[in-house]
Tab-separated table of C-alpha atoms and ligand atoms in Angstrom:
chain	number	residue	atom	x	y	z
Q	1	MET	CA	0.242	0.111	-0.125
Q	2	LYS	CA	2.718	2.482	-0.877
Q	3	ARG	CA	0.759	5.789	-1.194
Q	4	ARG	CA	2.408	6.326	-4.589
Q	5	LYS	CA	0.952	9.359	-6.477
Q	6	LEU	CA	0.904	9.578	-10.433
Q	7	LEU	CA	1.263	13.469	-10.882
Q	8	MET	CA	-0.093	14.360	-14.355
Q	9	ILE	CA	-0.923	18.095	-14.153
Q	10	PRO	CA	0.937	20.174	-16.933
Q	11	GLY	CA	4.192	20.876	-14.718
Q	12	PRO	CA	5.357	20.403	-12.421
Q	13	ILE	CA	5.398	16.675	-13.941
Q	14	GLU	CA	6.672	13.324	-12.916
Q	15	PHE	CA	10.621	13.622	-12.823
Q	16	GLU	CA	13.090	10.823	-13.722
Q	17	PRO	CA	14.600	9.535	-10.613
Q	18	LYS	CA	18.605	10.147	-11.616
Q	19	VAL	CA	16.985	13.752	-12.069
Q	20	LEU	CA	15.927	13.766	-8.424
Q	21	ALA	CA	18.886	12.139	-7.203
Q	22	ALA	CA	21.189	15.040	-8.832
Q	23	LEU	CA	18.908	17.504	-6.708
Q	24	GLY	CA	19.432	15.808	-3.644
Q	25	ALA	CA	23.119	15.535	-3.956
Q	26	PRO	CA	25.177	17.643	-1.508
Q	27	THR	CA	25.542	21.337	-2.664
Q	28	THR	CA	28.648	22.471	-3.880
Q	29	SER	CA	30.264	25.844	-4.151
Q	30	HIS	CA	29.193	27.726	-7.072
Q	31	VAL	CA	32.760	27.689	-8.185
Q	32	ALA	CA	33.618	24.326	-7.819
Q	33	PRO	CA	35.065	23.084	-10.838
Q	34	ASN	CA	32.425	20.284	-11.228
Q	35	PHE	CA	29.904	22.861	-10.930
Q	36	ILE	CA	31.314	24.903	-13.373
Q	37	GLU	CA	31.694	22.236	-15.691
Q	38	SER	CA	27.962	21.485	-15.363
Q	39	PHE	CA	26.919	24.848	-15.873
Q	40	GLY	CA	28.927	25.098	-19.012
Q	41	ASN	CA	27.460	21.716	-20.158
Q	42	CYS	CA	24.084	23.151	-19.502
Q	43	ILE	CA	24.460	26.236	-21.738
Q	44	GLU	CA	26.056	23.812	-24.677
Q	45	MET	CA	23.095	21.315	-24.352
Q	46	MET	CA	20.352	24.154	-24.398
Q	47	ARG	CA	21.409	24.760	-28.060
Q	48	LYS	CA	21.252	21.437	-29.073
Q	49	VAL	CA	17.539	20.770	-27.479
Q	50	TRP	CA	16.241	24.463	-28.766
Q	51	LEU	CA	17.726	23.629	-32.209
Q	52	THR	CA	20.269	26.649	-32.791
Q	53	SER	CA	23.736	26.863	-33.191
Q	54	THR	CA	24.283	30.244	-32.696
Q	55	GLY	CA	21.686	31.296	-29.772
Q	56	GLN	CA	22.738	32.759	-26.489
Q	57	PRO	CA	21.249	30.629	-23.659
Q	58	PHE	CA	20.353	32.172	-19.902
Q	59	ILE	CA	19.448	29.820	-17.164
Q	60	VAL	CA	18.722	31.763	-14.263
Q	61	SER	CA	16.433	31.209	-10.835
Q	62	GLY	CA	12.996	32.228	-11.548
Q	63	THR	CA	9.617	30.873	-12.919
Q	64	GLY	CA	8.371	30.568	-16.460
Q	65	THR	CA	6.685	33.913	-15.751
Q	66	PHE	CA	10.019	35.329	-14.904
Q	67	ALA	CA	11.432	33.984	-18.273
Q	68	MET	CA	8.606	35.880	-20.078
Q	69	ASP	CA	9.519	38.863	-17.991
Q	70	MET	CA	13.046	38.822	-18.684
Q	71	ALA	CA	12.730	38.444	-22.217
Q	72	ALA	CA	10.285	41.679	-22.292
Q	73	ALA	CA	12.325	43.598	-19.565
Q	74	ASN	CA	15.285	43.343	-22.308
Q	75	LEU	CA	13.705	43.592	-25.502
Q	76	ILE	CA	11.029	46.489	-25.054
Q	77	GLU	CA	11.614	50.093	-24.532
Q	78	PRO	CA	8.886	52.510	-23.369
Q	79	HIS	CA	6.235	53.075	-26.310
Q	80	ASP	CA	7.422	50.286	-28.413
Q	81	ASN	CA	4.644	48.430	-30.466
Q	82	VAL	CA	4.033	44.978	-29.220
Q	83	LEU	CA	1.440	42.551	-30.863
Q	84	VAL	CA	0.529	39.655	-28.499
Q	85	ILE	CA	-0.871	36.635	-30.206
Q	86	SER	CA	-3.414	35.188	-27.262
Q	87	THR	CA	-4.915	31.824	-27.266
Q	88	GLY	CA	-5.835	31.801	-23.563
Q	89	TYR	CA	-4.317	32.969	-20.202
Q	90	PHE	CA	-0.684	33.176	-20.970
Q	91	GLY	CA	-1.241	35.288	-24.143
Q	92	ASP	CA	-2.944	37.655	-21.957
Q	93	ARG	CA	-0.009	37.671	-19.319
Q	94	PHE	CA	2.388	38.524	-21.814
Q	95	ALA	CA	0.469	41.651	-22.877
Q	96	GLU	CA	0.321	42.647	-18.998
Q	97	ILE	CA	4.123	42.060	-18.940
Q	98	SER	CA	4.792	43.994	-21.948
Q	99	LYS	CA	2.492	47.012	-20.515
Q	100	ARG	CA	4.569	46.931	-17.544
Q	101	TYR	CA	7.600	47.762	-19.687
Q	102	GLY	CA	5.691	50.772	-21.129
Q	103	ALA	CA	4.941	48.999	-24.883
Q	104	ASN	CA	1.600	50.293	-26.643
Q	105	VAL	CA	0.213	46.431	-26.840
Q	106	THR	CA	-2.202	45.342	-29.606
Q	107	ILE	CA	-3.787	41.999	-28.413
Q	108	LEU	CA	-5.243	39.489	-31.381
Q	109	ALA	CA	-6.962	36.811	-29.257
Q	110	SER	CA	-8.485	33.666	-30.646
Q	111	GLU	CA	-11.931	32.419	-29.689
Q	112	VAL	CA	-11.490	29.868	-26.838
Q	113	GLY	CA	-10.345	26.671	-28.587
Q	114	ASN	CA	-9.064	28.245	-31.421
Q	115	VAL	CA	-6.131	30.290	-32.991
Q	116	VAL	CA	-5.953	33.359	-34.349
Q	117	ALA	CA	-5.875	33.519	-38.512
Q	118	LEU	CA	-2.464	34.042	-39.922
Q	119	GLU	CA	-4.375	36.264	-42.250
Q	120	ASP	CA	-5.560	38.818	-39.312
Q	121	ILE	CA	-1.752	38.687	-38.132
Q	122	GLU	CA	-0.615	39.593	-41.585
Q	123	LYS	CA	-3.187	42.497	-41.583
Q	124	ALA	CA	-1.941	43.838	-37.983
Q	125	LEU	CA	1.709	43.748	-39.344
Q	126	SER	CA	0.960	45.617	-41.971
Q	127	ALA	CA	-1.054	48.074	-40.610
Q	128	LYS	CA	1.512	49.178	-38.051
Q	129	LYS	CA	5.262	49.226	-37.617
Q	130	TYR	CA	5.812	46.991	-34.564
Q	131	LYS	CA	9.096	45.955	-32.528
Q	132	LEU	CA	7.990	42.719	-31.396
Q	133	ILE	CA	5.675	39.997	-31.691
Q	134	THR	CA	4.613	37.211	-28.771
Q	135	ILE	CA	3.601	33.856	-29.314
Q	136	THR	CA	2.274	31.157	-26.962
Q	137	HIS	CA	3.002	28.089	-28.472
Q	138	VAL	CA	0.878	25.682	-26.527
Q	139	ASP	CA	-1.500	27.813	-24.175
Q	140	THR	CA	-1.338	25.650	-20.884
Q	141	SER	CA	-4.894	27.216	-20.142
Q	142	THR	CA	-6.551	25.546	-23.390
Q	143	GLY	CA	-4.527	23.057	-24.709
Q	144	VAL	CA	-4.292	25.008	-27.962
Q	145	LEU	CA	-0.893	24.288	-30.261
Q	146	VAL	CA	-0.066	27.624	-32.422
Q	147	ASN	CA	2.149	27.084	-35.371
Q	148	PRO	CA	5.032	29.051	-34.445
Q	149	LYS	CA	6.872	28.468	-37.918
Q	150	SER	CA	4.636	30.374	-40.244
Q	151	ILE	CA	4.238	33.147	-37.665
Q	152	ALA	CA	7.736	33.580	-37.271
Q	153	GLU	CA	7.959	33.878	-41.272
Q	154	LEU	CA	5.556	36.639	-40.927
Q	155	ALA	CA	7.557	38.636	-38.198
Q	156	LYS	CA	10.723	38.150	-40.472
Q	157	LYS	CA	8.877	39.556	-43.510
Q	158	TYR	CA	7.825	42.516	-41.558
Q	159	ASN	CA	10.983	42.907	-39.661
Q	160	VAL	CA	9.876	42.277	-36.389
Q	161	LEU	CA	11.214	40.541	-33.429
Q	162	SER	CA	9.524	37.035	-32.217
Q	163	ILE	CA	9.403	35.781	-28.696
Q	164	LEU	CA	8.126	32.110	-28.456
Q	165	ASP	CA	6.568	31.405	-25.000
Q	166	GLY	CA	7.712	27.751	-25.038
Q	167	VAL	CA	6.858	26.863	-21.152
Q	168	CYS	CA	4.436	24.075	-22.386
Q	169	SER	CA	6.459	23.128	-25.395
Q	170	VAL	CA	10.194	23.243	-25.349
Q	171	ALA	CA	11.584	19.461	-25.259
Q	172	GLY	CA	8.331	18.138	-26.080
Q	173	GLU	CA	6.808	20.045	-29.363
Q	174	GLU	CA	8.680	20.677	-32.332
Q	175	ILE	CA	10.698	23.963	-32.161
Q	176	GLN	CA	13.485	24.459	-34.702
Q	177	GLN	CA	14.883	27.807	-33.292
Q	178	GLU	CA	17.365	28.707	-35.881
Q	179	GLU	CA	15.860	27.175	-38.741
Q	180	TRP	CA	12.486	28.822	-38.180
Q	181	GLY	CA	13.907	32.389	-37.340
Q	182	ILE	CA	12.420	32.781	-33.727
Q	183	ASP	CA	14.441	35.643	-31.757
Q	184	VAL	CA	13.519	34.253	-28.194
Q	185	VAL	CA	12.168	30.886	-27.265
Q	186	LEU	CA	11.723	30.622	-23.565
Q	187	THR	CA	10.669	27.881	-21.143
Q	188	ALA	CA	11.064	26.866	-17.340
Q	189	SER	CA	12.226	23.829	-15.859
Q	190	GLN	CA	9.078	22.163	-14.268
Q	191	LYS	CA	7.646	21.413	-17.815
Q	192	ALA	CA	8.629	19.230	-20.446
Q	193	ILE	CA	12.646	20.094	-19.518
Q	194	GLY	CA	11.758	17.587	-16.517
Q	195	VAL	CA	13.512	19.464	-13.728
Q	196	PRO	CA	11.963	20.494	-10.597
Q	197	PRO	CA	10.589	24.128	-10.438
Q	198	GLY	CA	12.957	27.057	-9.941
Q	199	LEU	CA	14.830	27.889	-13.408
Q	200	ALA	CA	13.828	30.094	-16.301
Q	201	LEU	CA	15.635	29.133	-19.512
Q	202	LEU	CA	15.790	31.527	-22.484
Q	203	VAL	CA	17.745	31.242	-25.863
Q	204	VAL	CA	18.048	34.663	-27.225
Q	205	SER	CA	19.148	35.095	-31.093
Q	206	GLN	CA	22.348	37.063	-32.051
Q	207	LYS	CA	19.631	39.743	-33.846
Q	208	ALA	CA	17.814	40.193	-30.718
Q	209	MET	CA	21.182	40.363	-28.662
Q	210	GLU	CA	21.920	43.356	-31.017
Q	211	ILE	CA	18.612	45.213	-30.706
Q	212	PHE	CA	19.351	44.742	-26.908
Q	213	LYS	CA	22.674	45.933	-27.111
Q	214	ASN	CA	21.665	49.038	-29.102
Q	215	ARG	CA	19.099	50.174	-26.464
Q	216	LYS	CA	18.043	53.757	-25.875
Q	217	THR	CA	17.408	53.596	-22.522
Q	218	SER	CA	18.479	51.236	-19.507
Q	219	VAL	CA	16.743	47.990	-18.826
Q	220	GLY	CA	13.845	48.673	-16.054
Q	221	ASN	CA	14.613	45.339	-14.069
Q	222	TYR	CA	17.752	45.111	-12.392
Q	223	TYR	CA	17.261	41.235	-11.676
Q	224	ALA	CA	16.578	40.437	-15.674
Q	225	ASP	CA	18.954	42.850	-17.038
Q	226	PHE	CA	21.039	40.778	-19.536
Q	227	ASN	CA	23.936	43.149	-19.016
Q	228	ASN	CA	24.248	41.266	-15.481
Q	229	TRP	CA	23.624	37.780	-16.804
Q	230	LEU	CA	25.731	37.725	-20.180
Q	231	PRO	CA	28.911	37.626	-18.828
Q	232	ILE	CA	28.054	35.196	-16.138
Q	233	MET	CA	26.867	32.714	-19.210
Q	234	LYS	CA	29.790	33.320	-21.056
Q	235	ALA	CA	32.229	32.991	-18.262
Q	236	TYR	CA	30.655	29.416	-17.470
Q	237	GLU	CA	30.289	28.673	-20.673
Q	238	ASN	CA	34.409	29.225	-21.203
Q	239	ARG	CA	34.484	27.018	-17.717
Q	240	GLN	CA	35.398	29.903	-15.742
Q	241	PRO	CA	34.005	31.005	-12.614
Q	242	SER	CA	31.820	33.972	-11.957
Q	243	TYR	CA	29.144	35.931	-9.991
Q	244	PHE	CA	25.995	37.917	-10.054
Q	245	GLY	CA	23.365	36.352	-8.058
Q	246	THR	CA	24.029	32.687	-6.600
Q	247	PRO	CA	22.797	30.274	-9.526
Q	248	PRO	CA	21.019	27.422	-7.797
Q	249	VAL	CA	23.458	24.965	-7.898
Q	250	ASN	CA	21.278	21.406	-7.156
Q	251	LEU	CA	18.918	22.569	-9.620
Q	252	ILE	CA	21.726	23.162	-12.382
Q	253	ALA	CA	23.194	19.906	-11.700
Q	254	ALA	CA	19.682	18.432	-12.081
Q	255	LEU	CA	19.246	19.972	-15.363
Q	256	GLU	CA	22.406	18.722	-16.643
Q	257	VAL	CA	21.030	15.360	-16.049
Q	258	SER	CA	17.865	16.091	-17.418
Q	259	LEU	CA	19.273	17.745	-20.637
Q	260	GLN	CA	21.578	14.644	-21.259
Q	261	GLN	CA	18.861	12.263	-20.988
Q	262	ILE	CA	16.867	14.553	-23.855
Q	263	VAL	CA	19.804	14.797	-26.064
Q	264	GLU	CA	20.424	11.271	-25.796
Q	265	GLU	CA	16.578	10.495	-26.701
Q	266	GLY	CA	17.147	12.932	-29.735
Q	267	MET	CA	14.991	15.590	-30.509
Q	268	GLU	CA	12.912	14.037	-33.559
Q	269	LYS	CA	12.451	10.873	-31.741
Q	270	ARG	CA	11.285	12.932	-28.254
Q	271	PHE	CA	8.896	15.088	-30.461
Q	272	LEU	CA	7.400	11.930	-32.210
Q	273	ARG	CA	7.106	10.036	-28.499
Q	274	HIS	CA	4.883	12.973	-27.508
Q	275	GLN	CA	2.826	12.793	-30.716
Q	276	LYS	CA	2.191	9.342	-29.988
Q	277	ILE	CA	1.092	9.671	-26.738
Q	278	ALA	CA	-1.115	12.657	-27.195
Q	279	VAL	CA	-2.933	11.141	-30.401
Q	280	ALA	CA	-3.509	8.115	-28.295
Q	281	PHE	CA	-4.814	10.119	-25.354
Q	282	ARG	CA	-7.108	12.376	-27.338
Q	283	GLU	CA	-8.304	9.785	-29.243
Q	284	ALA	CA	-9.253	7.619	-25.843
Q	285	MET	CA	-11.289	11.002	-24.857
Q	286	ILE	CA	-13.230	11.221	-27.820
Q	287	ALA	CA	-14.184	7.587	-27.831
Q	288	LEU	CA	-15.201	7.826	-24.244
Q	289	GLY	CA	-17.776	10.405	-25.925
Q	290	LEU	CA	-15.786	13.494	-24.241
Q	291	LYS	CA	-15.385	16.742	-25.987
Q	292	LEU	CA	-11.833	18.383	-26.056
Q	293	LEU	CA	-11.268	22.355	-25.725
Q	294	PRO	CA	-9.143	22.756	-28.926
Q	295	VAL	CA	-12.295	22.943	-31.393
Q	296	GLN	CA	-10.162	21.115	-34.147
Q	297	LYS	CA	-7.811	17.871	-33.473
Q	298	ASN	CA	-5.295	19.520	-35.182
Q	299	LEU	CA	-4.590	22.533	-33.162
Q	300	SER	CA	-4.339	20.181	-29.943
Q	301	ALA	CA	-1.362	20.071	-27.972
Q	302	ASN	CA	1.044	17.252	-27.590
Q	303	THR	CA	2.055	18.224	-24.302
Q	304	LEU	CA	-1.408	18.470	-22.401
Q	305	THR	CA	-5.024	17.981	-23.205
Q	306	ALA	CA	-7.754	20.174	-22.035
Q	307	VAL	CA	-10.845	17.965	-21.697
Q	308	TYR	CA	-14.858	19.543	-21.216
Q	309	PHE	CA	-16.322	17.569	-17.979
Q	310	PRO	CA	-19.281	15.583	-19.235
Q	311	GLU	CA	-22.604	17.462	-18.895
Q	312	ASN	CA	-24.402	16.531	-15.688
Q	313	ILE	CA	-21.224	15.337	-14.055
Q	314	ALA	CA	-19.901	17.910	-11.350
Q	315	GLY	CA	-16.306	18.815	-12.116
Q	316	SER	CA	-15.392	18.587	-8.396
Q	317	ALA	CA	-16.695	15.401	-7.598
Q	318	PHE	CA	-14.954	13.693	-10.704
Q	319	LEU	CA	-11.430	14.906	-10.142
Q	320	GLU	CA	-11.972	13.934	-6.594
Q	321	HIS	CA	-12.782	10.483	-7.421
Q	322	ILE	CA	-9.797	10.452	-9.956
Q	323	SER	CA	-7.248	12.111	-7.047
Q	324	LYS	CA	-8.851	9.345	-4.253
Q	325	ILE	CA	-7.386	6.778	-6.515
Q	326	ASP	CA	-3.733	8.485	-6.694
Q	327	VAL	CA	-3.877	10.232	-10.374
Q	328	ILE	CA	-3.092	13.980	-10.061
Q	329	LEU	CA	-4.940	16.112	-12.648
Q	330	ALA	CA	-5.563	19.915	-13.060
Q	331	GLY	CA	-8.709	21.590	-13.025
Q	332	GLY	CA	-9.400	24.523	-15.633
Q	333	LEU	CA	-7.408	27.577	-15.721
Q	334	LEU	CA	-9.305	30.025	-18.170
Q	335	PRO	CA	-11.483	32.376	-16.133
Q	336	SER	CA	-14.483	32.035	-18.051
Q	337	HIS	CA	-14.132	28.237	-18.278
Q	338	LYS	CA	-12.520	27.290	-15.138
Q	339	THR	CA	-15.089	25.174	-13.550
Q	340	LEU	CA	-15.946	23.359	-17.119
Q	341	TYR	CA	-13.101	21.615	-17.953
Q	342	PHE	CA	-9.837	19.655	-16.623
Q	343	ARG	CA	-6.097	19.123	-17.939
Q	344	ILE	CA	-4.002	16.254	-18.274
Q	345	GLY	CA	-0.408	17.047	-18.875
Q	346	HIS	CA	2.019	14.307	-20.774
Q	347	MET	CA	5.517	15.568	-21.103
Q	348	GLY	CA	8.977	14.796	-20.233
Q	349	SER	CA	9.482	11.520	-19.175
Q	350	VAL	CA	5.944	10.206	-19.668
Q	351	ASN	CA	5.131	6.809	-20.918
Q	352	ASN	CA	2.600	4.987	-22.446
Q	353	ASN	CA	1.887	3.327	-18.729
Q	354	ASP	CA	1.152	6.835	-17.519
Q	355	ILE	CA	-1.470	7.501	-19.921
Q	356	ILE	CA	-3.139	4.142	-19.679
Q	357	ALA	CA	-3.428	4.537	-15.837
Q	358	VAL	CA	-5.037	8.440	-16.160
Q	359	ILE	CA	-7.224	7.117	-18.987
Q	360	ALA	CA	-8.097	3.874	-16.739
Q	361	ALA	CA	-8.918	6.571	-13.788
Q	362	ILE	CA	-11.259	8.447	-15.837
Q	363	GLU	CA	-13.122	5.651	-16.792
Q	364	SER	CA	-13.494	4.657	-13.298
Q	365	ALA	CA	-14.784	8.299	-12.663
Q	366	LEU	CA	-16.882	8.174	-15.404
Q	367	PHE	CA	-18.620	4.680	-14.212
Q	368	ALA	CA	-18.934	6.179	-10.708
Q	369	ASN	CA	-20.931	9.301	-11.829
Q	370	GLU	CA	-23.081	6.750	-13.977
Q	371	PHE	CA	-22.081	8.542	-17.220
Q	372	PRO	CA	-23.135	5.906	-20.238
Q	373	PHE	CA	-20.143	4.881	-22.130
Q	374	GLU	CA	-18.994	1.330	-23.080
Q	375	MET	CA	-16.367	0.500	-20.085
Q	376	GLY	CA	-13.144	-0.228	-21.621
Q	377	ILE	CA	-13.471	1.468	-24.829
Q	378	GLY	CA	-10.852	4.521	-24.129
Q	379	LEU	CA	-8.317	2.065	-22.722
Q	380	LYS	CA	-8.938	-0.090	-26.276
Q	381	THR	CA	-8.625	2.926	-28.210
Q	382	ALA	CA	-5.440	4.111	-26.684
Q	383	LEU	CA	-3.749	1.051	-27.001
Q	384	LYS	CA	-4.615	0.310	-30.454
Q	385	ILE	CA	-2.729	3.586	-31.374
Q	386	LEU	CA	0.199	2.673	-28.836
Q	387	ASN	CA	0.914	-0.477	-30.136
Q	388	ASN	CA	0.934	0.206	-33.645
V	1	PLP	C1	3.430	27.081	-17.128
V	1	PLP	C2	3.231	28.456	-17.996
V	1	PLP	C3	3.641	29.551	-18.152
V	1	PLP	C4	4.090	30.229	-16.419
V	1	PLP	O1	4.986	29.296	-15.699
V	1	PLP	P1	5.230	29.576	-14.291
V	1	PLP	O2	6.540	28.749	-13.844
V	1	PLP	O3	4.179	28.907	-13.730
V	1	PLP	O4	5.642	31.112	-13.680
V	1	PLP	C5	3.820	30.529	-18.840
V	1	PLP	N1	3.250	30.102	-20.056
V	1	PLP	C6	3.111	28.661	-20.448
V	1	PLP	C7	2.610	28.393	-21.986
V	1	PLP	C8	3.071	27.960	-19.632
V	1	PLP	O5	2.621	26.845	-19.665
C-alpha cells in the first residue's frame, strides 16, 4: 500500500529518478570545478535542445513567468509597439508584462479553443510598425497548439522580433529555433524539460542581442537585465567561475542530467513520442464521448490535453474520485471556463503506462458518476494506437 501518486498535471510533472538524485546530492560551491563544468554543459546542451547553433542561452533562477518578464524587460523600451497573439491565459499575461515595460500593446485574441488566423496577424503587421510579436506555443489554459513557424516567417517578413513562450512546449513540441528564425524561445524547468520548478531558461538570437545592445534606455528591471547575466553565461561556457547572483547549484546539477537524457533520446524521437502519446490520449477521450477544448484535433497540443467535463457531472466530484485513486489531474485555468473542464499533462518522461493509468482513472470516475459509456473503450482505443 505504498501511497504512490501519479502526477499528471501540466507542470510540475513526474521527474526521472536520476534527475531527483542530482537534485538531492550535496550542494557544492558555485565556483567548484565540477559545478562550473555542469553549468557550461547545460549552456551547450540547451542549444541542442532548442535546435540553434548561435543562440545565447540564459539560465536564471525564476519561474516561466520570470522568463517572460526577462525577455520583455530586455527587448521592450517605452512606447515600443508590441503585438501579442493570445490563445488564452498566458497570452494575456504576456500583454500585461509588456505593458509594465511601457509598450503600446495590441492583442489579437482567438476564440476559446481556436487560434488566430494568419491573415489577421499579417493584416496587423502590415497596418503598423511593431518592434516585437509574442506567441504562446501551447497555451496551457486551453491545450491549443499554435504553429510558430508560419508566424515567425511573417515576423521576419515585416522585420519584427519574435518571442515564443515555449513554457509548455520546449522539449515536447517541435521547435527549430534557428531554422524557423525565432528570436527568443523561453521555458521553465518544471515542464517538458523535466526538472523541478525554479529555473527560467531562455535562448536569444544574435539579432535580438544586437537590438538589446542598441537600447536607448536602461533595462527597468535590475535582476532581469541581460547586462548582468550575459557575462555570467559566457564565463561558465568558457569554464570560468563568475558571480552575479548565486546560481541554484542543485537545480543546475539536475538540469544537466535531464538535458543529457533529452539529447540522448534525440529531438526528433522525443517530438514523435509526445505526438503518439497525445494522439492516443485524445482519441481515447473522444471514444469515451468526451469533448476537447481545442475546436479541431490538429490544434491540440502534444504536451497536454484539455477536456470538458461531461454535462450533468460535477467537475469537483469527478476530479475528487480520480485523486482518491492517486492520479493527480488539473482543473481548468481559463477564468471564463474554469469550472467546465480539466487538464492532463503528458510531457517529459511520460510513458505509455502513465496515460493508460490516467485513462483507466477517468473511466473509473465516469462509471462512478453513472455516465453512459462502453467501459474499456478508451483503453482499447489508446492501446491500439500505442501498439501500432
Ligand atoms: C506554465 C506556463 C507559464 C508560467 O510558468 P510559471 O513557471 O508558472 O511561472 C507561462 N506560459 C506557459 C505557456 C505555461 O505553460
